[in-house]
C-alpha cells in the first residue's frame, strides 16, 4: 500500500500495518514522539492496535530537548 | 437662525472628518498597511528562553500588535549567552523582563505576561484567542504536551514549533516541515548534550525561522483583510 510519511510518498509491502510496526520498519527509535494520522494525534496506547491504511497521511515528529 | 448655524457647523465638522478619513486611507503605503494589519494580530508564545525571547522580539519588530507570553523561570547569567535579556535583568522573571524589552522597542504593543509553568489546560485557556501559537519550550516533554494539547483541543490553530537546534554550524540542516496546522522548524535531530550545547546563532536562527513562519501564516489572511477595509 501507499502512504504519505512526513510528506513523502512511501510504499509499504503489507496491506495494513500498525503504528508500532511502522515505527520499527522505519527505524524511528526516539522516545519522545508525536504521531499524527490524517491530522489526528494518535494516543500512545493505540500504537499497537491502530492500523494504518492505504492513502493515510502519517506524520512522525521527534521531540528533542533544546530551546 | 441658531438651528441654521448648527446645521452648517455639523456639515462642516462631518466634512472634515470624512476628508481626514479618506486621506488617511489613501495615504497608507503597502508596508504601512501590512503593519496596520499585523498590529491587529495576536501571537501566543509558550516559553521565554532562547527560542521564545528571540522570536518575541522579532515579532514585535515586525509589528505584531499583541503578544501573550508565558514562562515560569527567572533570568540567569548563563541565559545571556543566547536569550534576549540583559545583564541588569538577571534574577528578574523572564516574562516581565521580556515584556520590558518588547515595550522598549515598541510601547504600543500589548504584552500579556503569564508567570506560570504551562500545563495542557493553561495552553488551551491562554492561547485559544491567538491567531498563531509559538512553541518555544526547552524540554521535549513540554513540546509533546503543547503539540498534543493544540491538536486535540484547539483544532485548526496554527502551532509553530522549534525542534532540533543545539550546537553550532550545520545551518543547511535547518528546515521547516509543515503538516496541516503544525509547523516544525529546526533540524529535528540535534539534541542538547554535554558536547553539543546551545549556541546563540543557531538558537537565534530557529527562533527567527519560527517568527518568519508566524508572519507567513498571519499574512495569508492579509489580502482578505485589505479588501474588506478598502
Short mmCIF file of C-alpha atoms in Angstrom, two decimals:
data_model
loop_
_atom_site.label_atom_id
_atom_site.label_comp_id
_atom_site.label_asym_id
_atom_site.label_seq_id
_atom_site.Cartn_x
_atom_site.Cartn_y
_atom_site.Cartn_z
CA UNK A 1 0.00 0.00 0.00
CA UNK A 2 1.00 3.58 -0.49
CA UNK A 3 1.03 6.10 2.37
CA UNK A 4 2.33 9.60 2.90
CA UNK A 5 5.02 9.59 5.60
CA UNK A 6 6.27 13.01 6.72
CA UNK A 7 5.11 14.49 3.40
CA UNK A 8 6.98 11.81 1.42
CA UNK A 9 5.35 9.00 -0.59
CA UNK A 10 6.21 5.60 0.84
CA UNK A 11 5.28 2.13 -0.33
CA UNK A 12 4.70 -0.44 2.41
CA UNK A 13 4.89 -4.14 1.49
CA UNK A 14 1.89 -5.30 3.54
CA UNK A 15 -1.73 -4.16 3.12
CA UNK A 16 -2.06 -2.85 6.67
CA UNK A 17 0.46 -2.00 9.35
CA UNK A 18 0.14 -0.87 12.96
CA UNK A 19 1.74 2.35 14.17
CA UNK A 20 4.36 0.44 16.19
CA UNK A 21 5.21 -1.78 13.22
CA UNK A 22 5.73 1.30 11.07
CA UNK A 23 7.99 2.84 13.72
CA UNK A 24 10.12 -0.33 13.79
CA UNK A 25 10.14 -0.63 10.00
CA UNK A 26 11.28 2.95 9.51
CA UNK A 27 13.73 2.88 12.42
CA UNK A 28 12.06 5.61 14.45
CA UNK A 29 13.72 4.78 17.74
CA UNK A 30 13.30 8.04 19.64
CA UNK A 31 11.46 8.01 22.92
CA UNK A 32 9.54 11.27 22.59
CA UNK A 33 7.32 11.23 19.55
CA UNK A 34 4.13 12.78 18.33
CA UNK A 35 2.35 10.83 15.62
CA UNK A 36 -0.39 12.31 13.51
CA UNK A 37 -2.52 10.30 11.12
CA UNK A 38 -4.66 12.38 8.79
CA UNK A 39 -4.32 15.31 11.17
CA UNK A 40 -5.32 13.46 14.34
CA UNK A 41 -2.83 12.85 17.12
CA UNK A 42 -2.58 9.16 17.97
CA UNK A 43 -2.55 8.28 21.64
CA UNK A 44 0.31 6.12 22.91
CA UNK A 45 -1.91 3.17 23.91
CA UNK A 46 -3.22 2.96 20.37
CA UNK A 47 0.21 2.38 18.78
CA UNK A 48 -0.15 -1.41 18.90
CA UNK A 49 -3.73 -1.63 17.75
CA UNK A 50 -4.24 1.20 15.27
CA UNK A 51 -3.94 0.11 11.65
CA UNK A 52 -2.55 2.46 9.05
CA UNK A 53 -4.50 2.24 5.81
CA UNK A 54 -3.83 2.91 2.13
CA UNK A 55 -3.52 6.63 1.43
CA UNK A 56 -3.10 7.70 5.07
CA UNK A 57 -1.13 10.85 5.77
CA UNK A 58 1.26 9.97 8.60
CA UNK A 59 3.48 12.48 10.34
CA UNK A 60 6.08 11.33 12.86
CA UNK A 61 7.66 14.16 14.82
CA UNK A 62 10.70 13.57 17.03
CA UNK A 63 10.73 15.78 20.08
CA UNK A 64 14.16 16.91 21.12
CA UNK A 65 15.19 18.97 24.14
CA UNK A 66 16.57 22.39 23.33
CA UNK A 67 15.08 25.82 23.20
CA UNK B 1 -31.33 81.16 12.98
CA UNK B 2 -29.40 79.26 15.63
CA UNK B 3 -30.53 75.98 14.17
CA UNK B 4 -29.25 77.03 10.73
CA UNK B 5 -25.79 77.70 12.12
CA UNK B 6 -25.85 74.41 13.96
CA UNK B 7 -26.62 72.58 10.69
CA UNK B 8 -23.80 74.37 8.90
CA UNK B 9 -21.49 73.53 11.77
CA UNK B 10 -22.40 69.85 11.73
CA UNK B 11 -21.91 69.72 7.97
CA UNK B 12 -18.53 71.40 8.35
CA UNK B 13 -17.35 69.02 11.07
CA UNK B 14 -18.51 65.92 9.21
CA UNK B 15 -16.77 67.08 6.02
CA UNK B 16 -13.52 67.47 7.92
CA UNK B 17 -13.87 64.02 9.44
CA UNK B 18 -14.70 62.42 6.12
CA UNK B 19 -11.80 64.08 4.32
CA UNK B 20 -9.35 63.14 7.06
CA UNK B 21 -10.63 59.58 7.00
CA UNK B 22 -10.36 59.30 3.20
CA UNK B 23 -6.92 60.90 3.12
CA UNK B 24 -5.79 58.57 5.90
CA UNK B 25 -6.95 55.57 3.90
CA UNK B 26 -5.40 56.74 0.66
CA UNK B 27 -2.09 57.68 2.18
CA UNK B 28 -1.28 54.23 3.53
CA UNK B 29 1.54 52.58 1.59
CA UNK B 30 1.73 48.82 1.25
CA UNK B 31 4.23 48.36 4.12
CA UNK B 32 2.08 50.62 6.29
CA UNK B 33 -0.99 48.55 5.50
CA UNK B 34 0.92 45.38 6.41
CA UNK B 35 1.99 46.86 9.74
CA UNK B 36 -1.54 48.04 10.38
CA UNK B 37 -2.84 44.55 9.69
CA UNK B 38 -0.17 42.87 11.85
CA UNK B 39 -0.92 45.29 14.68
CA UNK B 40 -4.37 43.66 14.92
CA UNK B 41 -2.87 40.15 15.22
CA UNK B 42 -2.26 38.16 18.40
CA UNK B 43 0.50 35.60 18.85
CA UNK B 44 0.98 33.32 21.86
CA UNK B 45 4.49 32.31 22.86
CA UNK B 46 4.93 29.32 25.14
CA UNK B 47 8.31 29.62 26.84
CA UNK B 48 10.61 32.65 27.01
CA UNK B 49 14.05 31.11 26.74
CA UNK B 50 16.33 31.18 23.71
CA UNK B 51 13.54 30.45 21.23
CA UNK B 52 10.75 32.42 22.88
CA UNK B 53 12.63 35.61 23.75
CA UNK B 54 14.27 35.95 20.33
CA UNK B 55 11.06 35.03 18.49
CA UNK B 56 9.03 37.54 20.52
CA UNK B 57 11.49 40.35 19.79
CA UNK B 58 11.39 39.58 16.08
CA UNK B 59 7.59 39.51 16.03
CA UNK B 60 7.50 42.79 17.95
CA UNK B 61 9.81 44.43 15.43
CA UNK B 62 7.75 43.01 12.57
CA UNK B 63 4.72 44.80 14.01
CA UNK B 64 2.58 42.10 15.66
CA UNK B 65 0.28 44.05 17.95
CA UNK B 66 -0.40 41.64 20.78
CA UNK B 67 1.88 39.05 22.34
CA UNK B 68 0.84 36.60 25.04
CA UNK B 69 3.99 35.26 26.68
CA UNK B 70 4.32 32.52 29.32
CA UNK B 71 7.27 31.19 31.33
CA UNK B 72 7.94 30.37 34.98
CA UNK B 73 11.68 30.99 35.10
CA UNK B 74 13.97 33.86 36.07
CA UNK B 75 16.85 35.29 34.03
CA UNK B 76 20.28 33.88 34.91
CA UNK B 77 23.75 34.99 33.80
CA UNK B 78 24.05 31.81 31.69
CA UNK B 79 20.83 32.71 29.85
CA UNK B 80 22.52 35.84 28.48
CA UNK B 81 24.63 33.61 26.21
CA UNK B 82 21.70 33.29 23.81
CA UNK B 83 18.46 34.67 25.25
CA UNK B 84 17.21 38.19 24.64
CA UNK B 85 17.86 39.61 28.10
CA UNK B 86 20.41 41.99 29.56
CA UNK B 87 22.84 41.81 32.44
CA UNK B 88 20.83 44.18 34.60
CA UNK B 89 17.81 41.85 34.24
CA UNK B 90 19.42 38.88 35.98
CA UNK B 91 17.11 37.42 38.67
CA UNK B 92 14.05 39.09 37.17
CA UNK B 93 11.13 36.99 35.97
CA UNK B 94 11.66 36.23 32.29
CA UNK B 95 8.12 37.19 31.29
CA UNK B 96 8.43 40.61 32.92
CA UNK B 97 11.94 41.24 31.58
CA UNK B 98 10.80 40.24 28.08
CA UNK B 99 7.75 42.48 28.34
CA UNK B 100 10.04 45.40 29.25
CA UNK B 101 12.34 44.65 26.30
CA UNK B 102 9.43 44.43 23.87
CA UNK B 103 7.97 47.70 25.14
CA UNK B 104 11.36 49.39 24.76
CA UNK B 105 11.15 48.53 21.05
CA UNK B 106 7.52 49.50 20.62
CA UNK B 107 5.44 50.82 23.54
CA UNK B 108 2.23 50.43 21.53
CA UNK B 109 2.43 46.62 21.63
CA UNK B 110 0.13 44.87 24.10
CA UNK B 111 2.11 42.28 26.05
CA UNK B 112 0.32 39.88 28.38
CA UNK B 113 2.89 38.12 30.60
CA UNK B 114 1.96 34.92 32.44
CA UNK B 115 4.33 33.71 35.12
CA UNK B 116 3.49 30.02 35.18
CA UNK B 117 4.64 26.59 34.14
CA UNK B 118 2.15 25.80 31.41
CA UNK B 119 0.06 22.67 31.56
CA UNK B 120 -2.32 21.41 28.91
CA UNK B 121 -5.35 23.32 30.21
CA UNK B 122 -3.34 26.57 30.54
CA UNK B 123 -2.29 26.28 26.90
CA UNK B 124 -5.91 25.96 25.84
CA UNK B 125 -7.10 28.78 28.08
CA UNK B 126 -4.32 31.31 27.39
CA UNK B 127 -3.84 30.73 23.69
CA UNK B 128 -7.35 29.98 22.41
CA UNK B 129 -7.74 33.58 21.23
CA UNK B 130 -4.38 33.74 19.45
CA UNK B 131 -4.02 33.73 15.67
CA UNK B 132 -0.88 31.60 15.93
CA UNK B 133 0.88 29.81 18.80
CA UNK B 134 4.66 29.50 19.04
CA UNK B 135 6.15 26.53 20.90
CA UNK B 136 9.37 27.74 22.50
CA UNK B 137 9.93 25.26 25.31
CA UNK B 138 13.22 23.70 26.25
CA UNK B 139 12.12 20.22 27.34
CA UNK B 140 10.95 17.54 24.91
CA UNK B 141 8.08 16.55 27.27
CA UNK B 142 6.75 20.11 27.19
CA UNK B 143 6.96 20.20 23.39
CA UNK B 144 4.97 16.98 23.29
CA UNK B 145 2.41 18.38 25.76
CA UNK B 146 1.70 21.52 23.74
CA UNK B 147 1.53 19.70 20.39
CA UNK B 148 -0.99 17.21 21.79
CA UNK B 149 -2.98 19.95 23.57
CA UNK B 150 -3.26 22.16 20.50
CA UNK B 151 -4.01 19.41 18.00
CA UNK B 152 -6.60 17.75 20.25
CA UNK B 153 -8.24 20.79 21.83
CA UNK B 154 -7.60 23.73 19.51
CA UNK B 155 -8.00 22.06 16.11
CA UNK B 156 -7.17 24.34 13.22
CA UNK B 157 -4.99 26.62 15.37
CA UNK B 158 -1.57 27.04 13.74
CA UNK B 159 1.26 25.88 16.02
CA UNK B 160 4.88 26.69 15.13
CA UNK B 161 7.47 24.54 16.92
CA UNK B 162 11.25 24.65 17.22
CA UNK B 163 12.73 21.17 17.29
CA UNK B 164 16.42 20.32 16.97
CA UNK B 165 18.63 23.40 17.28
CA UNK B 166 21.56 22.53 19.53
CA UNK B 167 25.18 23.07 18.54
CA UNK B 168 26.67 25.44 16.01
CA UNK B 169 27.13 25.44 12.23
CA UNK B 170 25.09 22.95 10.16
CA UNK B 171 22.90 25.82 9.01
CA UNK B 172 21.88 23.88 5.91
CA UNK B 173 20.30 21.13 8.04
CA UNK B 174 17.78 23.60 9.47
CA UNK B 175 14.45 23.25 7.70
CA UNK B 176 10.73 23.77 8.02
CA UNK B 177 8.28 20.86 7.84
CA UNK B 178 4.60 21.72 7.53
CA UNK B 179 1.86 19.16 8.13
CA UNK B 180 -1.55 20.76 8.32
CA UNK B 181 -1.54 23.33 11.11
CA UNK B 182 1.64 22.01 12.67
CA UNK B 183 4.84 23.67 11.54
CA UNK B 184 8.20 22.37 12.76
CA UNK B 185 11.36 24.48 12.42
CA UNK B 186 14.81 23.06 13.10
CA UNK B 187 16.84 20.03 12.08
CA UNK B 188 14.75 17.58 14.16
CA UNK B 189 17.92 15.79 15.26
CA UNK B 190 20.39 17.99 17.18
CA UNK B 191 19.86 17.31 20.87
CA UNK B 192 21.47 19.28 23.68
CA UNK B 193 24.30 17.23 25.20
CA UNK B 194 27.47 17.94 27.15
CA UNK B 195 29.43 18.24 23.90
CA UNK B 196 26.64 19.80 21.85
CA UNK B 197 25.45 22.85 23.77
CA UNK B 198 23.02 25.51 22.61
CA UNK B 199 24.67 28.50 20.94
CA UNK B 200 23.28 31.95 20.25
CA UNK B 201 23.46 31.92 16.42
CA UNK B 202 21.74 28.56 15.88
CA UNK B 203 19.05 29.21 18.51
CA UNK B 204 18.56 32.67 17.02
CA UNK B 205 18.16 31.26 13.51
CA UNK B 206 15.48 28.78 14.59
CA UNK B 207 13.72 31.43 16.73
CA UNK B 208 13.60 33.67 13.69
CA UNK B 209 12.51 30.80 11.43
CA UNK B 210 9.59 30.40 13.82
CA UNK B 211 8.84 34.14 13.71
CA UNK B 212 9.07 34.06 9.92
CA UNK B 213 6.57 31.19 9.73
CA UNK B 214 4.24 33.12 12.07
CA UNK B 215 4.32 36.17 9.80
CA UNK B 216 3.68 33.97 6.75
CA UNK B 217 0.64 32.39 8.43
CA UNK B 218 -0.70 35.79 9.52
CA UNK B 219 -0.09 37.29 6.07
CA UNK B 220 -2.13 34.53 4.40
CA UNK B 221 -5.22 36.44 5.56
CA UNK B 222 -3.89 39.90 4.74
CA UNK B 223 -5.42 40.04 1.25
CA UNK B 224 -8.94 39.42 2.53
CA UNK B 225 -8.45 41.93 5.33
CA UNK B 226 -7.11 44.52 2.93
CA UNK B 227 -10.05 44.08 0.54
CA UNK B 228 -12.54 44.37 3.39
CA UNK B 229 -11.18 47.66 4.72
CA UNK B 230 -10.74 49.19 1.25
#
